[in-house]
Each structure stands twice: as C-alpha cells, then as structure tokens.
PDB file of C-alpha atoms in Angstrom:
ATOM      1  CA  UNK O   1     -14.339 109.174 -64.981  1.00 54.00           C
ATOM      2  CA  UNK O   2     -17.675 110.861 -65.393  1.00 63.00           C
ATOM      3  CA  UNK O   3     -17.827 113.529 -68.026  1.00 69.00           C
ATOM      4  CA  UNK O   4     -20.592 116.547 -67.469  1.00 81.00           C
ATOM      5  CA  UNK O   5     -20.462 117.748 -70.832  1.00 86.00           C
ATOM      6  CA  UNK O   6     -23.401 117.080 -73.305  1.00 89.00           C
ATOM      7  CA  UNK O   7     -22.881 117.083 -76.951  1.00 89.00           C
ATOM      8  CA  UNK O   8     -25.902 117.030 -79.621  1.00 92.00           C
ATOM      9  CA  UNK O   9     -24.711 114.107 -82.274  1.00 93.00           C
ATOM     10  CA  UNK O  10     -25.845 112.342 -85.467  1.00 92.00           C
ATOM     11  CA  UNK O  11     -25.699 108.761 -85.396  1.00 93.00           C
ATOM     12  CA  UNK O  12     -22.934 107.828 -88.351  1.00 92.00           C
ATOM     13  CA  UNK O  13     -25.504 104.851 -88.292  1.00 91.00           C
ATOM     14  CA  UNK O  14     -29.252 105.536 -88.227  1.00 92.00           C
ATOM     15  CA  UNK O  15     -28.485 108.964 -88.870  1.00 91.00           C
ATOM     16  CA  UNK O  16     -30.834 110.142 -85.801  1.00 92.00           C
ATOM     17  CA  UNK O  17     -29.818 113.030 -83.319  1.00 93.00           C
ATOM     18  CA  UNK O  18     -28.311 112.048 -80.084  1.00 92.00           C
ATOM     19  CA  UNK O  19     -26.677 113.227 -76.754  1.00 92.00           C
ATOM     20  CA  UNK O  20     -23.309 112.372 -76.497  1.00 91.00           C
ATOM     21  CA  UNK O  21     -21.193 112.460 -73.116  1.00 89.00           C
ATOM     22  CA  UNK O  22     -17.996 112.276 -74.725  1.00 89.00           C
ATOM     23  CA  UNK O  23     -16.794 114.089 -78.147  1.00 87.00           C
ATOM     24  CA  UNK O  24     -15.668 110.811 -79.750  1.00 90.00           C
ATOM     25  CA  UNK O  25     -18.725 109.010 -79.751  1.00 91.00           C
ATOM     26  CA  UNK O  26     -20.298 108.110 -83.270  1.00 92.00           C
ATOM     27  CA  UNK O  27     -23.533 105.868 -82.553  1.00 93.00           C
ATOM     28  CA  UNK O  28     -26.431 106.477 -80.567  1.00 93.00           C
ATOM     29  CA  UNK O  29     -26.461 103.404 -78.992  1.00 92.00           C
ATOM     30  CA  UNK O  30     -24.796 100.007 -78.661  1.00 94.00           C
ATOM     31  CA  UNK O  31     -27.805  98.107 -81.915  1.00 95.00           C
ATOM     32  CA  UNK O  32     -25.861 100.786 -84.413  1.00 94.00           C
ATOM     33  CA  UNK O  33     -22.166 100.739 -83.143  1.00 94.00           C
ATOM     34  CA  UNK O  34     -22.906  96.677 -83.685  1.00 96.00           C
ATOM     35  CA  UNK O  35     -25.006  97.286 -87.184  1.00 95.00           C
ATOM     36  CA  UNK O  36     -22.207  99.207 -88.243  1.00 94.00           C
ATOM     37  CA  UNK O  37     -19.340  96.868 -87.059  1.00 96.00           C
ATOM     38  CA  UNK O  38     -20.749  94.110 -89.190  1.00 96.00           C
ATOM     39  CA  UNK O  39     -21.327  96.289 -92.158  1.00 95.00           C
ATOM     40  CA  UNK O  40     -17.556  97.077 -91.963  1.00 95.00           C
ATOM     41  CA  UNK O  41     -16.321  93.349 -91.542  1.00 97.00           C
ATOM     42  CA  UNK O  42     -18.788  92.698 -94.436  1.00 97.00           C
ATOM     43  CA  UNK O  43     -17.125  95.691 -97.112  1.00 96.00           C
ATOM     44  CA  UNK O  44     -13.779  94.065 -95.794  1.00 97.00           C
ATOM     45  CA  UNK O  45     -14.837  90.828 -96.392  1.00 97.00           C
ATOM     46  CA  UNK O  46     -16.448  91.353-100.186  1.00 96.00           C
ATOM     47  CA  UNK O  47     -12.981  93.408-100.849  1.00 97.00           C
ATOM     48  CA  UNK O  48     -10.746  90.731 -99.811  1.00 96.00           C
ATOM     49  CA  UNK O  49     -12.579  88.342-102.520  1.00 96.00           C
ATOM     50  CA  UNK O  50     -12.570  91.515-104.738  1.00 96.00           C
ATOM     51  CA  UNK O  51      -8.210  91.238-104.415  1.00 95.00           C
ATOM     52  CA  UNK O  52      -8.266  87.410-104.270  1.00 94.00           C
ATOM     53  CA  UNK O  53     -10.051  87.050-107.660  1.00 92.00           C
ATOM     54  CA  UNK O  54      -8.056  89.745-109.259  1.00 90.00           C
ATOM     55  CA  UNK O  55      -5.309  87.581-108.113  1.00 89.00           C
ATOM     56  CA  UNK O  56      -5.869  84.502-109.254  1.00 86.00           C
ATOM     57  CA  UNK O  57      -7.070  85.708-112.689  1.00 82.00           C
ATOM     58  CA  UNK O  58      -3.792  87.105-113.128  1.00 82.00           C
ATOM     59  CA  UNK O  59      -1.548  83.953-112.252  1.00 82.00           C
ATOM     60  CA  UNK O  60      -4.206  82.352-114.739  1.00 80.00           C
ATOM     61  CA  UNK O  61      -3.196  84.468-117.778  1.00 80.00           C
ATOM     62  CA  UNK O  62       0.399  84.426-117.162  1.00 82.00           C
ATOM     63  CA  UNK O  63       0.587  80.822-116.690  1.00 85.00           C
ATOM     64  CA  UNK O  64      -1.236  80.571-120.236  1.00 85.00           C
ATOM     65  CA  UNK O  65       1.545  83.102-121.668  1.00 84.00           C
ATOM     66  CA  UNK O  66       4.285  81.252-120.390  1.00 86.00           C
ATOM     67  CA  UNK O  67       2.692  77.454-122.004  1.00 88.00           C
ATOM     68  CA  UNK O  68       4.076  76.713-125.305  1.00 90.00           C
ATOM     69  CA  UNK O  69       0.789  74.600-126.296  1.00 91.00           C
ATOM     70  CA  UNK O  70      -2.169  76.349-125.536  1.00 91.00           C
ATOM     71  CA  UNK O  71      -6.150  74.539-125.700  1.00 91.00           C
ATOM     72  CA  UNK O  72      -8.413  76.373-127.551  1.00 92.00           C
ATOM     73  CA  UNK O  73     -10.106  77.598-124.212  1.00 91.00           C
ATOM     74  CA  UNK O  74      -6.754  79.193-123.177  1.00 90.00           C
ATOM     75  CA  UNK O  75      -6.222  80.798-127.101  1.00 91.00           C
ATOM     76  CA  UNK O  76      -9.961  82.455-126.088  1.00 92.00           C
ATOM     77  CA  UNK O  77      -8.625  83.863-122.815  1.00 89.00           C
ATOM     78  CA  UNK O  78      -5.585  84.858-124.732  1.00 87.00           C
ATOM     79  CA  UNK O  79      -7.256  86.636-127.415  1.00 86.00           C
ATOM     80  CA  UNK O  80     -10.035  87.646-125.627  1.00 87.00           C
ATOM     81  CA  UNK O  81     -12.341  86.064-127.363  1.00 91.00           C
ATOM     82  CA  UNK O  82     -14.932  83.467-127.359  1.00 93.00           C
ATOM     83  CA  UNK O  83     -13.889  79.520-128.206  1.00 92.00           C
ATOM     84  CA  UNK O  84     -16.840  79.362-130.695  1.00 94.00           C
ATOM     85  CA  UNK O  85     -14.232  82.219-132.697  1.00 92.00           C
ATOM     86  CA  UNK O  86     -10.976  80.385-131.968  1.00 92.00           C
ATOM     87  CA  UNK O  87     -12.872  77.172-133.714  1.00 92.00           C
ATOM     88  CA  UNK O  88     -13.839  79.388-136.213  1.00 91.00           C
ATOM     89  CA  UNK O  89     -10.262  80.388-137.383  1.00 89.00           C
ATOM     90  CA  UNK O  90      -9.096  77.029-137.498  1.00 90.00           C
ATOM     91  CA  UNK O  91     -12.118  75.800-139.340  1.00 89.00           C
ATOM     92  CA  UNK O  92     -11.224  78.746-141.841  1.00 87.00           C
ATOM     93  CA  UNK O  93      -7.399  77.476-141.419  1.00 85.00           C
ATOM     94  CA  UNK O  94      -6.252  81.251-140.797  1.00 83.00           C
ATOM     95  CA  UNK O  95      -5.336  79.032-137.003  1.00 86.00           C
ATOM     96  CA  UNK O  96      -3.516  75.884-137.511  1.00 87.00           C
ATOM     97  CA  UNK O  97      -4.956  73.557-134.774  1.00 87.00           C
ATOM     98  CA  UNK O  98      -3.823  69.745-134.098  1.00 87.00           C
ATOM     99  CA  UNK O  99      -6.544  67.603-132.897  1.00 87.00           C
ATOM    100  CA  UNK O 100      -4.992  65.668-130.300  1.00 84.00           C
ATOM    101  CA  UNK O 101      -7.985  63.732-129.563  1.00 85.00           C
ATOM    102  CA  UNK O 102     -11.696  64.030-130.485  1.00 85.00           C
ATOM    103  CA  UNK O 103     -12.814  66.687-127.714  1.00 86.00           C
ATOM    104  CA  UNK O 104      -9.415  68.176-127.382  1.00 90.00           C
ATOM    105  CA  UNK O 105      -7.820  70.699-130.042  1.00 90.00           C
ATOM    106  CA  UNK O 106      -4.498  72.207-129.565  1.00 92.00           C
ATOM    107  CA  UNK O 107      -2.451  75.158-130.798  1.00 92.00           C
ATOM    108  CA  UNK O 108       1.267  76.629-130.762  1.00 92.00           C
ATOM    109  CA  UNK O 109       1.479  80.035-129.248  1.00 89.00           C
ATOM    110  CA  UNK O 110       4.132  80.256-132.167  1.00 88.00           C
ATOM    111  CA  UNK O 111       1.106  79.662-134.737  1.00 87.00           C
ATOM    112  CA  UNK O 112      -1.249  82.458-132.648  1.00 86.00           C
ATOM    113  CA  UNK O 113       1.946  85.149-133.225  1.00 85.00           C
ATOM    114  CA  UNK O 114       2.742  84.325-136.926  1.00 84.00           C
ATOM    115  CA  UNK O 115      -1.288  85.077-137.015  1.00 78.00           C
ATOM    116  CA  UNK O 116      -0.824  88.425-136.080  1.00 76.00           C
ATOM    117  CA  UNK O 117       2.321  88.810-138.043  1.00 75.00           C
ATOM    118  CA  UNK O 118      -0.009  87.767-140.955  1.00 66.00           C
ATOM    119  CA  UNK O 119      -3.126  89.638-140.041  1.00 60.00           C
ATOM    120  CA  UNK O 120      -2.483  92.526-142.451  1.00 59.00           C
ATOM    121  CA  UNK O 121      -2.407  90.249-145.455  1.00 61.00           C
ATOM    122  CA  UNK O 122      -6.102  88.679-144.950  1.00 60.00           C
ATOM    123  CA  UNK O 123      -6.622  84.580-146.011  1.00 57.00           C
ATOM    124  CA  UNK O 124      -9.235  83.659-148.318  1.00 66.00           C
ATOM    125  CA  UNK O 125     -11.842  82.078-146.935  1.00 67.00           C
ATOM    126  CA  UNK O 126     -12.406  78.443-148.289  1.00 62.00           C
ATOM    127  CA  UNK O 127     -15.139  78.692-150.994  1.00 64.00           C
ATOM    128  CA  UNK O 128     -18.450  76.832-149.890  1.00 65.00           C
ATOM    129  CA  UNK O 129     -21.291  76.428-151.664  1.00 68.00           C
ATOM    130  CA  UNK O 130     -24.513  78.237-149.958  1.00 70.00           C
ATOM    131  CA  UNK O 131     -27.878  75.716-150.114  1.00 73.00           C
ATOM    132  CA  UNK O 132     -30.599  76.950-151.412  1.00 80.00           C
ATOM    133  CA  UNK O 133     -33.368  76.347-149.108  1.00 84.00           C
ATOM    134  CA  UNK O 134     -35.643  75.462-151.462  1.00 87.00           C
ATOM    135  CA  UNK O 135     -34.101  72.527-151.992  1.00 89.00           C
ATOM    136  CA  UNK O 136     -33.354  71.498-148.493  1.00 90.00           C
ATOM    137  CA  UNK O 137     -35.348  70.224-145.296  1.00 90.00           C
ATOM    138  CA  UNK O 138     -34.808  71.631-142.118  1.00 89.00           C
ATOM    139  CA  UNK O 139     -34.039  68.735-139.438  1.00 91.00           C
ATOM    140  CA  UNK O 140     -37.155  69.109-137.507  1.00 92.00           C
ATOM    141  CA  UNK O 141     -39.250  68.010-141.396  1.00 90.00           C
ATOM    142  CA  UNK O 142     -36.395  64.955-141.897  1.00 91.00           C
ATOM    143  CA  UNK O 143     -36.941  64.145-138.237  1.00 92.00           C
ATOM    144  CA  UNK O 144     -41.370  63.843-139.067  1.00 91.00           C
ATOM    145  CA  UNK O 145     -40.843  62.415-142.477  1.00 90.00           C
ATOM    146  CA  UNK O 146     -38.514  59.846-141.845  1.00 90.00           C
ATOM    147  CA  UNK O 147     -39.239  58.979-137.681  1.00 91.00           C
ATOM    148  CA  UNK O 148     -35.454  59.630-136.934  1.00 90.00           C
ATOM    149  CA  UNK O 149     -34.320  61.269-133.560  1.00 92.00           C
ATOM    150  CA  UNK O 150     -32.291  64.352-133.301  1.00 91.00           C
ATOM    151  CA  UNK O 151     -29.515  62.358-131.755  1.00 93.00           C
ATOM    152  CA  UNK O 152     -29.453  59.345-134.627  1.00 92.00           C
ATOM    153  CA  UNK O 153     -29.738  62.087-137.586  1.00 91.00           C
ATOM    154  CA  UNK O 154     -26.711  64.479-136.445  1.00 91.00           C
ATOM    155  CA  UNK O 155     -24.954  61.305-135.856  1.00 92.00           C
ATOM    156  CA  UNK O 156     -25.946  60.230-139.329  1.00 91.00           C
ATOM    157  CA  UNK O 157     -24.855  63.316-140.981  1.00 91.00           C
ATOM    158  CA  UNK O 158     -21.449  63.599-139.452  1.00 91.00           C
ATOM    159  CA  UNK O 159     -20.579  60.432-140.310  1.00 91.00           C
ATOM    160  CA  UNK O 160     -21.808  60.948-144.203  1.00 90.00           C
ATOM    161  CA  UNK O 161     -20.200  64.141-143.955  1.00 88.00           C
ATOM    162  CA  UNK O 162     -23.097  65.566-145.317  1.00 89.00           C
ATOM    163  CA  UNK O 163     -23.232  69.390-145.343  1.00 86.00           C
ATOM    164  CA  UNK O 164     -25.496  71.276-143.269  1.00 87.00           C
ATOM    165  CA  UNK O 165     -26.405  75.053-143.440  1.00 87.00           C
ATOM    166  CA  UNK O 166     -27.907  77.097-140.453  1.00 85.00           C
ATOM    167  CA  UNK O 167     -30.215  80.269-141.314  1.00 85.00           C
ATOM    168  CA  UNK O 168     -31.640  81.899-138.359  1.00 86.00           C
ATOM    169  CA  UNK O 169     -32.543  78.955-136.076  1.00 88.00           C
ATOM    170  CA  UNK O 170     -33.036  76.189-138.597  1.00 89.00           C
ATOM    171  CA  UNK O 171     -30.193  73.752-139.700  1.00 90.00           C
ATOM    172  CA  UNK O 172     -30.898  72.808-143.996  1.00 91.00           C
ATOM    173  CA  UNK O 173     -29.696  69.746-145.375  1.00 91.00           C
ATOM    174  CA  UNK O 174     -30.143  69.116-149.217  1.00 90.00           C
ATOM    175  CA  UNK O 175     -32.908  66.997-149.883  1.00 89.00           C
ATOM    176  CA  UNK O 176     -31.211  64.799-152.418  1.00 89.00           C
ATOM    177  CA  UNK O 177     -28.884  63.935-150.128  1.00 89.00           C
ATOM    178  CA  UNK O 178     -30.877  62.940-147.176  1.00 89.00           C
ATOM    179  CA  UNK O 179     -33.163  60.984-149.214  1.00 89.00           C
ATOM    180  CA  UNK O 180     -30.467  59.082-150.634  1.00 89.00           C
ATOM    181  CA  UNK O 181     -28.771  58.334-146.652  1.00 87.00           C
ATOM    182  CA  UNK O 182     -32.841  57.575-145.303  1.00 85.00           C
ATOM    183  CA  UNK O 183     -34.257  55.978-148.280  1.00 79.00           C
ATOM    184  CA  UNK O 184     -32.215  53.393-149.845  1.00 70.00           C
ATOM    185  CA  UNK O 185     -34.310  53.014-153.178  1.00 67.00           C
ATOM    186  CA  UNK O 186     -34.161  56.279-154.600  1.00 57.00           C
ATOM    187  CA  UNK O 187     -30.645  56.711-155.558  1.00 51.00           C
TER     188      UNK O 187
END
C-alpha cells in the first residue's frame, strides 16, 4: 500500500523539516524514532523510582507511628527533625529517653505526645555554668602541652566527667581541672 501523498513535517525529535508519506508519521527517520523511544523508556523508568521511593518512605513513617518504642533516629523522622535535636531534648530532659545500651537510646511515643501536650508551658533549662575562656585551654593547646592524643584526652574527659564548652570550632576545658587529671603534683 503505496501512498502518493507528500506531507512537509517537523521531526518531534531533532526538530528538522521532513517529507512525510503518511499523516501519522512523527520522526524523520528511523536514528530519532529510536532516540526518542529510549528517551521515553528512560522518563518511565526515572518515574517508576520516583513512585517506588514515595512508596517506601511512606510504609517507613507509618510503621514508626504504629511502634510503641521509637529510637531516637525514628523520633527525628517523626518530628522532622535532626537526631543531634532529639539528643538535645533529652539532654535538657524536656524528652525522657532510656538508654538501653551505650549507642542505643530509646523513647515512648507516649513521652513524645505528653511533650506536645506540655509544649505551651516551656521547661527550664538546667542551669550550667558558662567557662570563661580565659581560664580554659582549647584541646588542640592540652593536646601540645601535655603530648596526649585526641582519642586518649576525650576518653579522659568523659570518664572524669569533666565539663567541656564549644565556642565556634574550639572545645574549652578549665585549666585547673585538666592540670589536676594530666599533672598529678599540682593538686
């Protein structure tokens, strides 16, 4: 089935002009009608991730609303927030958290609603005293004077529970106190 008639195009692909025999025809030739086949299959492709992530996010969050112990990663999700903040309200104890073991911290979901139920009537914070830097070093001087590593003097000062103050990028620690824990004679 031959068709006489002639029909000036525009490729949907390359966007050049073309002669068409037939008034269906979209490409110019058979390089574009394959271009544009596998430009399709990819948009189809990247949208079916598109759904599949959208899915699986949202079985995520409701299996963390339907848990009755939530991790502190799953309170972030929850509240949309990061898990540096969810550590920061129990720290503050506005969040009741039970340390289950040492890397793992968990909270009720009852505990995250009666904080919203309380959220009008704000918590003090718990009073800490601010160092004053003049009387502090900053770990990188403790870690010259005294030929400790990084690693041995955090692991010093947790155990000491010695109190450390960050102001911009330094970390202070009093000085009376760190010469006392690195130097044994003055005391």
């Amino acid at each position: 089935m031959s068709s006489n008639i002639r029909i000036n195009r525009i490729c949907q692909q390359c966007g050049s002009e073309f002669e068409a025999k037939t008034t269906v025809t979209q490409f110019c030739s058979d390089r574009c009608a394959k271009h544009n086949y596998k430009a399709r299959k990819r948009v189809e492709k990247v949208k079916a991730s598109h759904d599949h992530t959208k899915v699986v996010r949202q079985r995520s969050l409701e299996e963390i609303k339907s848990k009755e112990i939530l991790t502190v990663s799953d309170v972030a999700k929850l509240l949309t927030c990061s898990t540096r903040t969810v550590y920061n309200l129990i720290n503050n104890g506005t969040l009741n958290g039970i340390k289950f073991s040492e890397r793992k911290t968990l909270l009720r979901r009852s505990d995250i609603e009666r904080f919203f139920d309380n959220a009008l009537q704000p918590l003090p914070p718990r009073p800490e005293k601010p160092l004053d830097i003049k009387q502090c070093y900053h770990m990188g001087e403790i870690q010259l004077k005294y030929n400790v590593s990084e690693k041995a003097l955090y692991d010093m000062l947790k155990r000491n529970n010695i109190q450390k103050t960050q102001r911009g990028k330094f970390v202070y620690v009093l000085k009376s106190k760190v010469d006392q824990l690195l130097n044994p004679k003055i005391k």
